[in-house]
Tab-separated table of C-alpha atoms in Angstrom:
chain	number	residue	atom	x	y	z
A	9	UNK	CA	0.000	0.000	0.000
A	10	UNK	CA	0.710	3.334	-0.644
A	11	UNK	CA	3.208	5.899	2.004
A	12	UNK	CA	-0.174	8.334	2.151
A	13	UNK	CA	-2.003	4.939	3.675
A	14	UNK	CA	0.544	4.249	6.528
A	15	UNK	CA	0.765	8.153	7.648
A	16	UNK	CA	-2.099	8.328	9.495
A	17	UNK	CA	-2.678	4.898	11.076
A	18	UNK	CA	1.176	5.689	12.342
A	19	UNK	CA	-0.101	8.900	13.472
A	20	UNK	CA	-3.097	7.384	15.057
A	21	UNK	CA	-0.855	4.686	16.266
A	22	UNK	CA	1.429	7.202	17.997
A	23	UNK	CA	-1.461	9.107	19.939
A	24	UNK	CA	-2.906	5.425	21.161
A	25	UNK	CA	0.907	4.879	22.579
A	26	UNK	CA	2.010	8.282	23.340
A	27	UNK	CA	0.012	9.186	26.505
A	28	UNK	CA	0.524	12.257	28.149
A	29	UNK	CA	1.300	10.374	31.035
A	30	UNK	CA	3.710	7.890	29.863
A	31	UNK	CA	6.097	10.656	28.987
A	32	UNK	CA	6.717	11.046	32.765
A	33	UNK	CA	6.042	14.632	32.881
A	34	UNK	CA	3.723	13.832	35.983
A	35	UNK	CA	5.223	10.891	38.034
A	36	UNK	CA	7.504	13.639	40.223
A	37	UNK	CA	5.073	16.244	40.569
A	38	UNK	CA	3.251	15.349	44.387
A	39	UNK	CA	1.224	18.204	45.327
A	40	UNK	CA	-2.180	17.585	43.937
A	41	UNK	CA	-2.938	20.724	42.490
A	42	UNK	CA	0.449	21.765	40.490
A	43	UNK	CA	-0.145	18.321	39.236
A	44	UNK	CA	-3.723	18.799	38.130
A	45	UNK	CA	-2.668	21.979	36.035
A	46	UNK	CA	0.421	20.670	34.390
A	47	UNK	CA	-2.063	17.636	33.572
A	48	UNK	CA	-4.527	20.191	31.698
A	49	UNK	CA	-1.632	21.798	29.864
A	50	UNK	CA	-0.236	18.499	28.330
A	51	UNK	CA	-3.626	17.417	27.681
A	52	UNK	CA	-3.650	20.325	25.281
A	53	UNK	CA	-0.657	19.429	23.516
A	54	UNK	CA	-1.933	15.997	23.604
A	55	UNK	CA	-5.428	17.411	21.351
A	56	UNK	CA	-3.405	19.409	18.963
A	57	UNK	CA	-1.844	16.404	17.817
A	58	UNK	CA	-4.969	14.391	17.420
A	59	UNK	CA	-6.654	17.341	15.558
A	60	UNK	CA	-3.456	16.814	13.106
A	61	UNK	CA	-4.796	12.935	13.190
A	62	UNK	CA	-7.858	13.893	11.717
A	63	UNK	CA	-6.969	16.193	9.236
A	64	UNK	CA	-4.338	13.617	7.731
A	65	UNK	CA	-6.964	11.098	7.698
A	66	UNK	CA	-9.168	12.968	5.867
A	67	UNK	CA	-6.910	13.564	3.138
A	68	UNK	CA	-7.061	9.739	2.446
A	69	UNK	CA	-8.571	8.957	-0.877
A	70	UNK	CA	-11.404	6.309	-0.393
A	71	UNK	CA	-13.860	5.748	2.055
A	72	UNK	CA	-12.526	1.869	2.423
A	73	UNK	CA	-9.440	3.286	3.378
A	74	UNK	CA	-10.928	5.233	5.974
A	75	UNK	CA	-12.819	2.592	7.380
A	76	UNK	CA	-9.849	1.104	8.061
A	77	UNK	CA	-7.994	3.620	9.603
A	78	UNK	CA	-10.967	4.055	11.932
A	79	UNK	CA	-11.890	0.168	12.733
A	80	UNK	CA	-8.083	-0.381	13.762
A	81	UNK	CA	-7.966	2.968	16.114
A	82	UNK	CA	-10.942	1.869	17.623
A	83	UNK	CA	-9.841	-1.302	19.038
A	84	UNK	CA	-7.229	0.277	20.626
A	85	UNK	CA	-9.826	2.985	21.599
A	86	UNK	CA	-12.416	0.727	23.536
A	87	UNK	CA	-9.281	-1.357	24.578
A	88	UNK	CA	-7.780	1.137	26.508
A	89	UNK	CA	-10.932	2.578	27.958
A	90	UNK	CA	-11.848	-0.889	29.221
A	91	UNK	CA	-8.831	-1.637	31.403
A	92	UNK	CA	-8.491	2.207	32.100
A	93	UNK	CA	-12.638	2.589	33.747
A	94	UNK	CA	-11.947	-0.376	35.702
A	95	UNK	CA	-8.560	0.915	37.119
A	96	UNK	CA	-10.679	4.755	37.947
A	97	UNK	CA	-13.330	2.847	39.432
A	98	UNK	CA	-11.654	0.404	41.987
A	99	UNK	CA	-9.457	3.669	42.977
A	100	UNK	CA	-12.295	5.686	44.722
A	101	UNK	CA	-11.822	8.711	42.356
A	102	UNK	CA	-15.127	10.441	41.649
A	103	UNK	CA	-15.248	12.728	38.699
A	104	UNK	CA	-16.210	16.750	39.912
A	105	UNK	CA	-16.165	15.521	43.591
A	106	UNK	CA	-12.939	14.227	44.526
A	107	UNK	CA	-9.147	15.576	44.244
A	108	UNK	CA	-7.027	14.963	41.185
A	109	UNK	CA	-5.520	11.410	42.379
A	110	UNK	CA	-2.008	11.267	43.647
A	111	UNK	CA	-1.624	7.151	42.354
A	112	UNK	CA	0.457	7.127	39.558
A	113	UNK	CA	-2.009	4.109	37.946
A	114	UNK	CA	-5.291	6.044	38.900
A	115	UNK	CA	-3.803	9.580	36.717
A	116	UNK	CA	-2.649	7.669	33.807
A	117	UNK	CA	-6.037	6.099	33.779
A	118	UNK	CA	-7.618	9.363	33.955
A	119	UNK	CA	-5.481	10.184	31.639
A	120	UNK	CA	-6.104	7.660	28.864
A	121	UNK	CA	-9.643	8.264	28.670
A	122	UNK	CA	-9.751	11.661	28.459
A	123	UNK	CA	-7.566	11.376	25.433
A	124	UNK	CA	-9.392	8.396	24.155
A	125	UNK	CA	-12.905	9.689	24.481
A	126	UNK	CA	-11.761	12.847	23.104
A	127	UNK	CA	-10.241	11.421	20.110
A	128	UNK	CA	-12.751	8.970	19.132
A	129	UNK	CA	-14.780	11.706	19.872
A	130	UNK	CA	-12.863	13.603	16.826
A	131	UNK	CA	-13.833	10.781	14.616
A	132	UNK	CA	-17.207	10.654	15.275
A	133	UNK	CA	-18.082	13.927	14.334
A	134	UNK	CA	-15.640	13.861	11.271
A	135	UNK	CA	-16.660	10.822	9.907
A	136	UNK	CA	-19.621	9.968	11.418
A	137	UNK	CA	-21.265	6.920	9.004
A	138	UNK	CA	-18.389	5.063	9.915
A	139	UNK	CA	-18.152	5.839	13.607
A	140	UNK	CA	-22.058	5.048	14.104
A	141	UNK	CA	-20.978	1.805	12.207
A	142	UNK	CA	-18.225	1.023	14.627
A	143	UNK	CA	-20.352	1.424	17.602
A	144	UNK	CA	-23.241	-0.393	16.005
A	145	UNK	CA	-21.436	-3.065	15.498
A	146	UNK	CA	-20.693	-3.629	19.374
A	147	UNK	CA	-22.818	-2.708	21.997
A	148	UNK	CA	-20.213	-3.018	24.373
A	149	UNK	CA	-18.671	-0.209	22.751
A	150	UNK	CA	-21.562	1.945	23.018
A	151	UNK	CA	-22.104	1.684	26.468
A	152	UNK	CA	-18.622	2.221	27.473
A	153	UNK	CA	-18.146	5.128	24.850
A	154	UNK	CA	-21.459	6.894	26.275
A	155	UNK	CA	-20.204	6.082	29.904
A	156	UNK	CA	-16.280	7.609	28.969
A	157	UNK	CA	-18.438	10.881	27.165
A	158	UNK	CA	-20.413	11.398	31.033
A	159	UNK	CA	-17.302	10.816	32.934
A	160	UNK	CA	-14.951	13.084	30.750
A	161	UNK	CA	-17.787	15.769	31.140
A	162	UNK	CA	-17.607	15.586	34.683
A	163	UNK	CA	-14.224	15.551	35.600
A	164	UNK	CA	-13.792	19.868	35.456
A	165	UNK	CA	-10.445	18.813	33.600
A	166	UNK	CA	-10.927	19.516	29.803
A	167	UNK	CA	-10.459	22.847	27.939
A	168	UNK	CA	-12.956	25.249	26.480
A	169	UNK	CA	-12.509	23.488	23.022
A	170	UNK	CA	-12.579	19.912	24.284
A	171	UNK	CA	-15.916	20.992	26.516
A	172	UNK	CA	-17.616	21.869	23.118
A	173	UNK	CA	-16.375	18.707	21.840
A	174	UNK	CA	-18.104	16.763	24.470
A	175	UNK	CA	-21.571	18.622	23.645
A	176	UNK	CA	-21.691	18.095	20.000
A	177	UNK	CA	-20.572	14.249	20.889
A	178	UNK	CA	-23.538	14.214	23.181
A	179	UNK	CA	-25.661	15.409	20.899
A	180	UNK	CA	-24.626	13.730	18.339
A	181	UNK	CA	-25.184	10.392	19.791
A	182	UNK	CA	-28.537	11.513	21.627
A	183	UNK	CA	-27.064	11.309	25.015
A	184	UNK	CA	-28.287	14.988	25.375
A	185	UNK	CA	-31.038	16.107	23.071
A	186	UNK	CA	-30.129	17.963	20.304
A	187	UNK	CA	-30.185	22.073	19.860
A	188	UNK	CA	-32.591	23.425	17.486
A	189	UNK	CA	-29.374	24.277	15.513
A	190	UNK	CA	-27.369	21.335	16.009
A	191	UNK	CA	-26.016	20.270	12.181
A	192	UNK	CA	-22.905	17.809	11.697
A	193	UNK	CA	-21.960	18.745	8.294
A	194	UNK	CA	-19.248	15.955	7.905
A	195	UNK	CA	-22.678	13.073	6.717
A	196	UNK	CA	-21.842	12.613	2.976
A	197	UNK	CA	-25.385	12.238	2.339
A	198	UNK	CA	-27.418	15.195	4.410
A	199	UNK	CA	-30.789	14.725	5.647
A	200	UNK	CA	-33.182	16.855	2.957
A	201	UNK	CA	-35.276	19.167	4.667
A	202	UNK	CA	-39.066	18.402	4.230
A	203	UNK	CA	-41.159	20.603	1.642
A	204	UNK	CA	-44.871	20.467	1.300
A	205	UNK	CA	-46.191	19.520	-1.565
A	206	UNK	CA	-48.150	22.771	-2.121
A	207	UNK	CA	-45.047	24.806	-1.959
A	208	UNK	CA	-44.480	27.373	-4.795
A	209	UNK	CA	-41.466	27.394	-6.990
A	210	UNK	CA	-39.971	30.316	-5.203
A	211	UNK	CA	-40.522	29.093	-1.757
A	212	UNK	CA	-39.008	25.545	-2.393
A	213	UNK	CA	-35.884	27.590	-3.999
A	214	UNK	CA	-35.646	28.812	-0.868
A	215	UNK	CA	-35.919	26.198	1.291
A	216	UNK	CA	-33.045	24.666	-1.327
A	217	UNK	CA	-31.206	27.639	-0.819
A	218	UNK	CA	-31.115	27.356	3.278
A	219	UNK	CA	-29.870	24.044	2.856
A	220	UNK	CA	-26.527	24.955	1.221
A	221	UNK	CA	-26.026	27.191	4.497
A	222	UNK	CA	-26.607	25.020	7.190
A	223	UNK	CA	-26.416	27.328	10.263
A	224	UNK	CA	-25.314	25.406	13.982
A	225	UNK	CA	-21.837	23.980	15.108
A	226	UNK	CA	-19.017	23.836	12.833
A	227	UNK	CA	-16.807	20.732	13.394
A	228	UNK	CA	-13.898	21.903	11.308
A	229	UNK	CA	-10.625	20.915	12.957
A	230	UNK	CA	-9.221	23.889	10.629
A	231	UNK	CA	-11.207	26.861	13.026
A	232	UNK	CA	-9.822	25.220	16.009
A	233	UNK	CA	-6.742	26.863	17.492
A	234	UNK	CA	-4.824	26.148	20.637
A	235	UNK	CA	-2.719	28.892	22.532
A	236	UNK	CA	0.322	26.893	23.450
């Protein structure tokens, strides 16, 4: 296969393997709360390079390609989230009510699925027929992805742009009900709005005409910018 093929899954590959955490910025910081905000910064750095993800995998040419990409990074995904939910909830922690955890095990756990639900959450919204797919597929998966999307949410650690994240993912997958404006623009085939059937000529070009500019969230990685 092609070099443009392997970029991204090694990309993807890198972000599954390259944990904040595991690049021992954390293990010598003690005091709780200096190590709760150098957590938030490197979770930053962390989501610039999975916006990068996403971009490169949208340049691939073929949606077989990306369905790929996307079926291989999500059993690392849902792997990771697994072991990592079972280590957060035998340690006591408690999203929003408890301290940042001083265990080692317990804050790369945290770690790992904030990254992970953030990043699948990335491909959901970006590539969303597949993504339902993927969860469709295993119902396991849902429930642990819709569980990782409440806990992430309640944890007071993400960033603004993360935060949003979180809300169009819960929208999108009807955790939370939907805005009046909420519109994923990333489905290749968008729903058609309904037109009566005694509609004039001008008022259906209209309706036509609304459709091209969809008004609500827009999901572009390429409006998102990080102050490092």
């Amino acid at each position: 296969m092609s070099q443009k093929f392997y970029g991204p899954l090694a990309v993807i590959n890198f972000l599954l393997l390259s944990s904040l955490f595991r690049s021992g910025a954390l293990n010598d910081v003690s005091d709780s709360k200096q190590a709760e905000e150098l957590f938030k910064r490197l979770f930053i750095q962390q989501r610039v390079k999975q916006l990068e993800a996403v971009k490169r995998i949208r340049t691939l040419a073929g949606e077989k390609r990306q369905n790929l990409m996307i079926a291989t990074a999500a059993e690392s995904i849902f792997k990771v989230l697994k072991s990592s939910r079972s280590i957060v909830e035998s340690s006591g922690y408690v999203p929003g009510l408890t301290s940042f955890p001083e265990s080692q095990e317990t804050r790369e756990a945290l770690s790992n699925i904030l990254e992970n639900t953030a990043l699948f959450g990335e491909l959901l919204l970006h590539f969303p027929e597949i993504s339902h797919a993927v969860l469709k597929d295993s119902h396991e998966w849902k429930v642990l992805y819709e569980w990782s999307v409440r806990f992430s949410n309640q944890t007071e650690l993400l960033d603004r742009i993360t935060t949003t994240l979180i809300d169009l993912v819960s929208q999108e997958l009807n955790i939370t009900d939907r805005k009046p404006d909420f519109i994923n623009p990333y489905y290749k085939k968008p729903a058609k709005k309904y037109v009566p059937s005694n509609f004039s000529e001008n008022q259906i070009k209209k309706v036509k005409k609304k459709q091209k500019l969809p008004r609500g969230p827009r999901l572009s990685s390429s409006n998102i910018k990080y102050d490092l």
